[in-house]
Coordinates of C-alpha atoms in Angstrom, one line a residue:
M1 CA -34.7 256.7 14.3
S2 CA -37.6 254.0 14.9
A3 CA -36.9 251.0 17.5
I4 CA -39.5 249.1 15.5
A5 CA -37.6 249.5 12.3
D6 CA -34.6 247.9 14.4
V7 CA -36.9 245.1 15.3
A8 CA -38.1 244.5 11.7
A9 CA -34.4 244.5 10.5
I10 CA -33.3 242.1 13.0
T11 CA -36.1 239.6 13.3
D12 CA -36.6 239.7 9.4
P13 CA -33.4 240.5 7.7
G14 CA -35.0 240.3 4.2
N15 CA -37.5 242.8 5.3
R16 CA -40.4 240.5 4.1
V17 CA -42.8 241.6 6.8
A18 CA -45.8 240.3 5.1
G19 CA -44.7 236.8 5.0
K20 CA -44.0 236.6 8.8
T21 CA -45.2 233.5 10.5
D22 CA -47.3 233.9 13.6
V23 CA -44.4 233.1 15.8
Q24 CA -42.3 235.9 14.2
Q25 CA -45.4 238.2 14.7
D26 CA -45.4 237.2 18.4
T27 CA -41.7 237.9 18.8
L28 CA -42.0 241.2 17.0
K29 CA -44.8 242.3 19.3
F30 CA -42.8 241.5 22.5
A31 CA -39.5 242.9 20.7
E32 CA -41.6 246.1 20.1
A33 CA -42.6 246.4 23.7
A34 CA -39.3 245.6 25.0
L35 CA -37.6 248.2 22.9
T36 CA -40.2 250.9 23.8
D37 CA -39.4 250.3 27.4
S38 CA -35.7 250.3 26.7
K39 CA -35.9 253.5 24.7
R40 CA -37.9 255.4 27.5
E41 CA -35.5 254.2 30.2
G42 CA -32.4 255.1 27.8
L43 CA -33.6 258.4 27.0
L44 CA -34.3 259.5 30.6
L45 CA -30.8 258.1 31.3
A46 CA -29.2 259.8 28.4
V47 CA -30.8 263.1 29.5
R48 CA -29.6 262.7 33.1
A49 CA -26.2 261.9 32.0
R50 CA -26.1 265.0 29.8
W51 CA -27.3 267.1 32.6
V52 CA -24.4 265.6 34.9
A53 CA -22.0 266.2 32.0
L54 CA -23.0 269.7 31.5
A55 CA -22.9 270.6 35.0
V56 CA -19.1 269.1 35.3
T57 CA -18.2 271.2 32.2
A58 CA -19.8 274.5 33.6
A59 CA -17.9 273.8 36.8
T60 CA -14.6 273.0 35.2
L61 CA -14.5 275.8 32.6
P62 CA -13.8 278.7 34.8
I63 CA -11.1 276.7 36.4
I64 CA -9.6 275.9 33.0
N65 CA -9.9 279.6 31.8
P66 CA -10.7 282.2 34.8
E67 CA -11.9 285.0 32.7
W68 CA -15.3 286.7 32.4
E69 CA -15.7 285.6 28.7
V70 CA -16.2 281.9 29.7
L71 CA -19.6 282.9 31.1
Y72 CA -20.7 283.0 27.3
Y73 CA -19.9 279.2 27.0
V74 CA -21.5 278.5 30.4
L75 CA -24.9 280.1 28.9
M76 CA -24.5 278.0 26.0
L77 CA -24.5 275.0 28.0
G78 CA -27.8 276.0 29.4
L79 CA -29.0 275.7 25.8
F80 CA -27.6 272.2 25.5
A81 CA -29.6 271.4 28.8
L82 CA -32.7 272.9 27.3
I83 CA -32.5 270.7 24.1
G84 CA -32.0 267.5 26.3
W85 CA -35.1 268.5 28.1
A86 CA -36.9 268.7 24.7
Q87 CA -35.7 265.6 23.5
L88 CA -37.1 263.9 26.8
K89 CA -40.4 265.4 26.0
V90 CA -40.8 264.4 22.5
G91 CA -39.1 260.9 22.6
K92 CA -40.9 257.9 21.6
A93 CA -39.9 254.4 20.2
E94 CA -41.4 255.3 16.8
R95 CA -39.6 257.2 14.2
S96 CA -39.7 260.9 15.4
W97 CA -38.4 263.7 13.1
Q98 CA -38.9 266.1 16.1
E99 CA -35.9 264.0 17.8
L100 CA -33.7 263.9 14.8
I101 CA -33.9 267.8 14.4
L102 CA -33.1 268.3 18.1
I103 CA -30.0 266.0 17.7
F104 CA -28.9 268.0 14.8
C105 CA -29.5 271.2 16.7
D106 CA -27.0 269.7 19.4
L107 CA -24.5 269.1 16.6
L108 CA -25.1 272.4 15.0
L109 CA -24.5 274.3 18.0
M110 CA -21.6 272.5 19.2
T111 CA -19.9 273.1 15.7
F112 CA -20.9 276.9 15.8
L113 CA -19.4 277.1 19.4
T114 CA -16.3 275.6 18.1
V115 CA -15.5 277.4 14.9
V116 CA -17.0 280.9 15.7
P117 CA -15.3 283.1 18.1
N118 CA -16.5 284.0 21.5
P119 CA -18.1 287.4 21.0
W120 CA -17.5 288.4 24.7
S121 CA -13.8 287.8 24.2
T122 CA -11.4 290.6 24.7
V123 CA -8.3 289.0 22.9
D124 CA -8.1 289.4 19.1
W125 CA -7.4 285.7 18.4
P126 CA -6.8 284.4 14.7
L127 CA -10.1 282.5 13.5
A128 CA -7.9 279.2 13.2
M129 CA -7.0 279.4 16.7
Q130 CA -10.3 278.2 17.7
Y131 CA -9.1 274.6 16.6
R132 CA -6.3 274.7 19.1
F133 CA -8.9 274.6 22.0
D134 CA -9.7 270.9 21.2
S135 CA -13.2 271.5 21.5
F136 CA -14.2 268.6 19.0
I137 CA -13.8 266.1 21.9
Y138 CA -17.1 267.2 23.2
F139 CA -18.9 265.7 20.2
F140 CA -18.0 262.2 21.7
V141 CA -20.0 263.1 24.5
F142 CA -23.3 263.5 22.5
L143 CA -22.3 260.3 20.5
A144 CA -21.8 258.2 23.8
T145 CA -25.1 259.5 25.4
A146 CA -26.9 258.5 22.2
T147 CA -26.1 254.9 22.2
L148 CA -28.0 254.7 25.7
A149 CA -31.5 256.0 24.0
Y150 CA -31.2 255.7 20.2
S151 CA -31.1 253.1 17.5
W152 CA -27.8 252.1 15.7
R153 CA -29.2 253.9 12.5
T154 CA -29.3 257.0 14.5
V155 CA -25.7 256.7 16.0
V156 CA -24.5 256.2 12.4
A157 CA -26.4 259.4 11.3
M158 CA -24.7 261.2 14.0
G159 CA -21.4 260.2 12.9
F160 CA -22.1 261.6 9.3
W161 CA -23.9 264.6 10.4
T162 CA -21.1 265.5 12.8
S163 CA -18.5 264.9 10.0
A164 CA -20.5 266.9 7.5
L165 CA -20.9 269.9 9.9
W166 CA -17.2 270.0 10.9
A167 CA -16.3 269.9 7.3
I168 CA -18.5 272.8 6.7
G169 CA -17.2 274.7 9.6
V170 CA -13.4 274.0 8.6
G171 CA -14.4 275.2 5.0
W172 CA -16.3 278.3 6.4
V173 CA -12.9 279.1 8.3
Y174 CA -10.8 278.5 5.4
L175 CA -12.8 281.0 3.3
Q176 CA -12.6 283.7 5.7
P177 CA -9.9 286.6 5.0
Q178 CA -6.6 286.4 6.9
T179 CA -6.4 288.8 9.7
H180 CA -3.1 287.9 11.3
A181 CA -0.8 287.9 8.4
A182 CA 2.1 289.8 10.0
L183 CA 1.9 287.3 12.7
S184 CA 2.2 284.4 10.6
E185 CA 5.1 286.0 8.8
R186 CA 7.2 286.5 12.0
V187 CA 6.5 282.9 12.8
R188 CA 7.8 281.7 9.4
A189 CA 10.9 283.9 9.9
A190 CA 11.4 282.2 13.2
V191 CA 11.2 278.6 12.2
G192 CA 12.9 279.0 8.8
A193 CA 12.6 276.4 6.2
D194 CA 10.9 273.7 8.7
V195 CA 7.5 273.6 6.8
R196 CA 5.8 271.1 9.1
L197 CA 6.9 272.9 12.2
F198 CA 5.4 276.2 10.8
D199 CA 2.1 274.6 10.1
I200 CA 1.9 273.4 13.6
I201 CA 2.7 276.6 15.4
D202 CA 1.1 279.0 12.8
P203 CA -1.7 280.6 14.7
S204 CA -3.6 281.0 11.2
S205 CA -3.3 277.6 10.1
I206 CA -6.4 275.4 10.2
G207 CA -4.4 272.0 10.4
F208 CA -6.4 270.3 7.4
G209 CA -4.3 267.1 8.3
A210 CA -5.6 267.2 12.1
R211 CA -9.2 268.2 11.1
F212 CA -9.3 265.3 8.8
Q213 CA -8.0 263.0 11.4
Q214 CA -10.7 264.2 13.7
I215 CA -13.5 263.4 11.2
T216 CA -11.8 259.8 10.5
V217 CA -11.5 259.0 14.1
F218 CA -14.9 260.0 15.0
L219 CA -16.6 257.9 12.2
I220 CA -14.6 255.0 13.3
V221 CA -16.0 255.3 16.9
A222 CA -19.6 256.0 15.6
M223 CA -19.6 252.9 13.4
T224 CA -18.1 250.8 16.3
L225 CA -20.8 252.3 18.8
A226 CA -23.6 251.7 16.2
L227 CA -22.4 247.9 15.9
A228 CA -22.5 247.7 19.7
A229 CA -25.9 249.4 19.8
R230 CA -27.3 246.9 17.2
R231 CA -26.0 244.0 18.9
S232 CA -27.5 245.1 22.2
N233 CA -30.9 245.5 20.4
A234 CA -30.5 242.0 19.0
L235 CA -29.8 240.7 22.7
L236 CA -32.8 242.5 23.7
I237 CA -35.0 241.2 21.1
S238 CA -33.5 237.7 21.8
H239 CA -34.5 238.2 25.5
A240 CA -38.0 239.5 24.4
G241 CA -38.4 236.1 22.5
I242 CA -37.3 234.2 25.4
E243 CA -39.9 236.1 27.7
R244 CA -42.5 235.4 24.9
E245 CA -41.8 231.6 25.3
R246 CA -41.9 232.0 29.1
T247 CA -45.3 233.8 29.0
N248 CA -46.7 231.0 26.6
L249 CA -45.5 228.4 29.1
A250 CA -47.2 230.4 31.9
R251 CA -50.4 230.0 30.2
Y252 CA -50.4 226.3 30.8
F253 CA -48.0 225.7 33.8
S254 CA -47.8 226.9 37.1
P255 CA -45.0 229.3 38.0
N256 CA -42.7 226.9 39.7
V257 CA -42.9 224.4 36.7
V258 CA -42.2 227.3 34.4
E259 CA -39.2 228.4 36.7
Q260 CA -37.7 224.7 36.2
L261 CA -38.5 224.6 32.4
S262 CA -36.7 227.8 31.9
K263 CA -33.6 226.9 33.9
N264 CA -33.0 223.3 32.5
D265 CA -33.1 221.7 29.3
D266 CA -34.7 218.6 30.6
P267 CA -35.7 219.3 34.2
L268 CA -38.6 216.8 34.3
K269 CA -37.6 213.9 32.2
Q270 CA -36.3 211.9 34.9
V271 CA -39.3 209.7 35.9
R272 CA -39.3 209.3 39.8
T273 CA -41.9 208.5 42.7
Q274 CA -42.4 211.0 45.6
N275 CA -45.0 211.9 48.1
V276 CA -47.5 214.9 47.1
A277 CA -50.6 216.3 47.8
V278 CA -53.3 216.0 45.2
L279 CA -56.4 218.3 44.9
F280 CA -59.3 217.8 42.6
A281 CA -61.9 220.6 42.1
D282 CA -65.3 220.5 40.5
I283 CA -68.5 222.5 40.0
V284 CA -71.4 220.5 41.3
D285 CA -74.1 219.6 38.6
F286 CA -72.6 221.6 36.1
T287 CA -74.0 219.6 33.2
A288 CA -77.5 220.6 34.7
Y289 CA -76.7 224.0 35.0
A290 CA -75.4 224.4 31.4
D291 CA -78.4 222.7 30.0
G292 CA -80.5 225.5 28.2
R293 CA -77.8 228.1 28.5
S294 CA -76.0 229.8 25.8
P295 CA -72.4 228.7 25.0
M296 CA -71.2 232.3 25.9
E297 CA -72.8 232.1 29.4
V298 CA -71.4 228.7 30.1
I299 CA -68.0 229.6 29.0
G300 CA -68.2 233.0 30.8
T301 CA -69.0 230.8 34.2
L302 CA -66.2 228.4 33.5
R303 CA -63.8 231.1 33.2
Q304 CA -64.9 232.8 36.3
F305 CA -64.5 229.6 38.2
H306 CA -61.0 228.7 36.7
E307 CA -59.7 232.1 37.2
R308 CA -60.3 232.1 40.9
M309 CA -59.3 228.5 41.4
E310 CA -56.1 228.9 39.3
R311 CA -55.2 231.9 41.4
D312 CA -55.5 230.0 44.7
V313 CA -53.6 227.1 43.4
F314 CA -50.6 229.3 42.6
R315 CA -51.0 231.4 45.8
H316 CA -50.5 228.3 47.6
A317 CA -47.3 227.2 45.7
G318 CA -49.4 224.5 43.8
T319 CA -48.9 223.2 40.2
L320 CA -52.0 223.4 38.0
D321 CA -51.8 219.8 36.6
K322 CA -54.8 220.2 34.1
Y323 CA -58.3 221.5 33.4
L324 CA -60.9 219.0 33.4
G325 CA -63.8 220.8 31.6
D326 CA -65.7 222.1 34.7
G327 CA -62.9 220.9 37.1
L328 CA -59.3 220.9 37.8
M329 CA -56.5 218.8 39.0
A330 CA -53.8 220.5 41.2
T331 CA -50.7 218.9 43.1
F332 CA -48.6 220.3 45.8
G333 CA -45.0 219.0 46.0
T334 CA -44.3 219.1 42.3
P335 CA -41.8 219.3 40.6
F336 CA -40.0 219.2 44.0
T337 CA -41.4 218.6 47.4
S338 CA -41.4 221.2 50.2
E339 CA -41.9 221.1 54.0
S340 CA -45.5 222.2 53.7
D341 CA -47.2 220.3 50.7
A342 CA -50.1 219.1 52.6
G343 CA -50.8 222.1 54.5
N344 CA -50.5 224.1 51.3
A345 CA -53.0 221.9 49.6
L346 CA -55.7 222.4 52.6
R347 CA -55.2 225.9 52.8
C348 CA -55.7 226.2 49.1
A349 CA -58.8 224.2 49.4
Q350 CA -60.2 226.4 52.0
A351 CA -59.3 229.5 50.1
M352 CA -61.1 227.9 47.0
I353 CA -64.3 227.6 49.1
G354 CA -63.9 231.3 50.2
S355 CA -63.5 232.3 46.7
I356 CA -66.5 230.6 45.3
A357 CA -68.5 232.2 48.2
E358 CA -67.2 235.6 47.1
L359 CA -68.0 234.8 43.5
N360 CA -71.5 234.0 44.3
R361 CA -72.1 237.1 46.1
E362 CA -70.8 238.9 42.9
R363 CA -73.2 236.7 40.7
K364 CA -76.2 237.5 43.1
T365 CA -75.6 241.2 42.3
R366 CA -76.1 240.3 38.6
N367 CA -79.2 238.0 39.1
E368 CA -77.1 234.9 38.2
P369 CA -77.5 231.5 40.0
P370 CA -74.9 230.4 42.6
I371 CA -72.5 227.6 41.8
R372 CA -71.1 225.0 44.3
V373 CA -67.6 223.7 44.3
S374 CA -66.6 220.0 45.3
I375 CA -63.0 219.5 46.3
G376 CA -61.1 216.2 47.1
L377 CA -57.8 216.1 48.9
H378 CA -55.3 213.0 49.4
Y379 CA -51.6 212.9 50.3
G380 CA -49.6 209.9 49.1
Q381 CA -47.1 208.6 46.6
V382 CA -47.3 209.2 42.9
V383 CA -45.0 208.9 39.8
L384 CA -44.3 212.1 37.9
G385 CA -42.4 213.0 34.7
D386 CA -42.9 214.3 31.4
I387 CA -44.6 212.1 28.6
G388 CA -44.8 212.6 24.9
L389 CA -42.2 213.4 22.2
N390 CA -42.7 216.9 20.8
R391 CA -45.9 217.9 22.6
L392 CA -44.6 217.2 26.1
E393 CA -47.1 217.1 29.2
F394 CA -45.9 216.8 32.8
A395 CA -47.9 213.9 34.3
V396 CA -48.6 212.8 37.7
I397 CA -50.1 209.5 38.0
G398 CA -50.7 206.8 40.7
T399 CA -53.1 205.8 43.5
A400 CA -53.0 209.1 45.2
V401 CA -54.5 210.7 42.3
N402 CA -57.2 208.3 41.8
A403 CA -57.9 208.4 45.4
A404 CA -58.0 212.2 45.3
S405 CA -60.5 212.1 42.5
R406 CA -62.7 209.8 44.2
L407 CA -62.8 211.7 47.5
E408 CA -64.0 214.7 45.4
A409 CA -66.9 212.6 44.2
L410 CA -67.8 211.6 47.7
T411 CA -68.8 215.3 48.4
R412 CA -72.2 214.5 46.8
D413 CA -72.6 211.6 49.2
Y414 CA -71.8 213.7 52.2
G415 CA -73.4 217.0 50.9
C416 CA -70.4 219.0 51.4
A417 CA -67.9 221.3 49.5
L418 CA -64.7 219.3 50.7
V419 CA -63.8 215.8 51.5
A420 CA -60.0 215.4 52.6
S421 CA -58.3 212.1 53.6
D422 CA -56.9 211.6 57.1
E423 CA -53.5 211.0 55.6
L424 CA -53.6 214.7 54.1
V425 CA -54.7 215.9 57.3
Q426 CA -52.3 214.3 59.7
R427 CA -49.5 215.2 57.4
A428 CA -50.7 218.8 57.5
R429 CA -50.7 218.8 61.2
A430 CA -47.2 217.5 61.2
E431 CA -45.8 220.0 58.9
T432 CA -44.2 223.2 60.0
G433 CA -46.0 226.2 59.6
S434 CA -49.5 224.6 60.2
S435 CA -52.0 226.3 62.6
D436 CA -55.3 225.4 64.4
A437 CA -57.0 227.8 61.9
D438 CA -56.3 225.3 59.0
F439 CA -58.4 222.7 60.7
L440 CA -61.1 224.8 62.1
H441 CA -63.9 223.9 59.9
L442 CA -63.0 220.4 59.3
V443 CA -65.4 217.7 60.6
R444 CA -64.3 214.1 61.1
K445 CA -66.4 211.3 59.8
P446 CA -66.0 207.4 60.0
P447 CA -63.6 205.7 57.5
R448 CA -64.7 204.9 54.1
T449 CA -63.6 202.3 51.6
I450 CA -62.2 203.9 48.6
R451 CA -61.9 201.8 45.4
G452 CA -58.3 201.3 44.6
L453 CA -57.0 201.5 48.2
E454 CA -56.6 198.5 50.4
Q455 CA -57.4 200.0 53.6
P456 CA -60.4 202.1 54.6
V457 CA -59.5 206.0 54.4
G458 CA -60.3 208.2 57.3
I459 CA -62.6 211.2 56.1
W460 CA -62.7 215.0 56.9
T461 CA -65.3 217.1 55.4
R462 CA -66.1 220.9 55.2
G463 CA -69.6 222.1 54.5
Y464 CA -71.1 224.8 52.3
E465 CA -72.8 227.1 55.0
V466 CA -71.6 230.8 54.9
E467 CA -71.8 232.9 57.9
A468 CA -72.9 236.5 57.7
E469 CA -69.5 237.9 57.4
G470 CA -69.0 235.6 54.3
T471 CA -66.7 232.8 55.6
V472 CA -67.5 229.3 55.1
R473 CA -68.7 227.2 57.9
G474 CA -67.9 223.6 58.3

């Protein structure tokens, strides 16, 4: 049965698909994808479990019945293996009549083997003796493996199909002419008036009570497994909804913030102060660049820029605080500090310069003008926590933020790509994991007075020059 039908039934019990909200539609999309993957993996697991079960059965049958006639059943096991292979080939998440037909073939073949005598047998058994071999228990194997791959509706259908086929098989045996009447009479004479004992040991007795009990128990197990499968699908859909929410968070927050938001109810509410590295990046003269260009070209350039900047921030364990039109703000050491926040910020800035150099080479092949990035870095104390009531924002504020922004603006004065404070550089040098390569292209400048800071700030810069191999030179 269709996995998508399960999604619709669980996410919209009234089946009012047309009236779904956008949130429900998003959940439905994620749930469909999750159930599709689950069905594919479950079907593969079910077929492998079938093959293992068939192999074990083929190995044990000759032990139970060491006669040549048992080869007939071994060959039939090969047919079951072939049906499993066919189910693997035609299986899909949507409604598939081919799968249903193959499932029915499984049950029909099992019923046939149970009620029809082995044509290779040399013993003339009464037909009803087939039921004494307890072959019905193998139906439970098919039912159990079905829960790995199919919807709860399919499990229910298997319960009723099996019951119907079994009832037909019982009726067919009952309608066959009696072949061992004399043997039955001898048994009757031996047990006397005990009707129940005669019904149990009579070789021609079908045992309608036992057959009815088999059907009843099988339906109970099928319904129970169907409920378990439905509950499992509901949990999977719920998990898909959580993943959708997590994916939506990841569009706006960096992975480390998403991790904290997903693990705790209020992970960022506590306002606190801590030392972090702050990075501002901007496109130089973007207003002049955008003048006269189409909105699509301008937005395309911004997307190229932010895509690469965001990648570098996340790659260096940073938090993307916000986009600022043609720029962005990132922090390193939020929500929690580490032993290499300043170094990560400096390495991220170096990587950003390299990414823009690479982007400009791509733009050159498309006859597009190059863009220049300006980056400001500072390390110091900030205040952080979330603000707002319903639409929350993780805010990082303080003097260090303002200083980093003003250092970024100083790149115009120095004609360079990066301006970092001496506080950040010295902190990065002291951190574990730093190397001389992190500071190779930095050039020290005289201290500058920065508005908002009491003392002049030591300055380090890195220029725009690009060597032949494409690395940026300070």
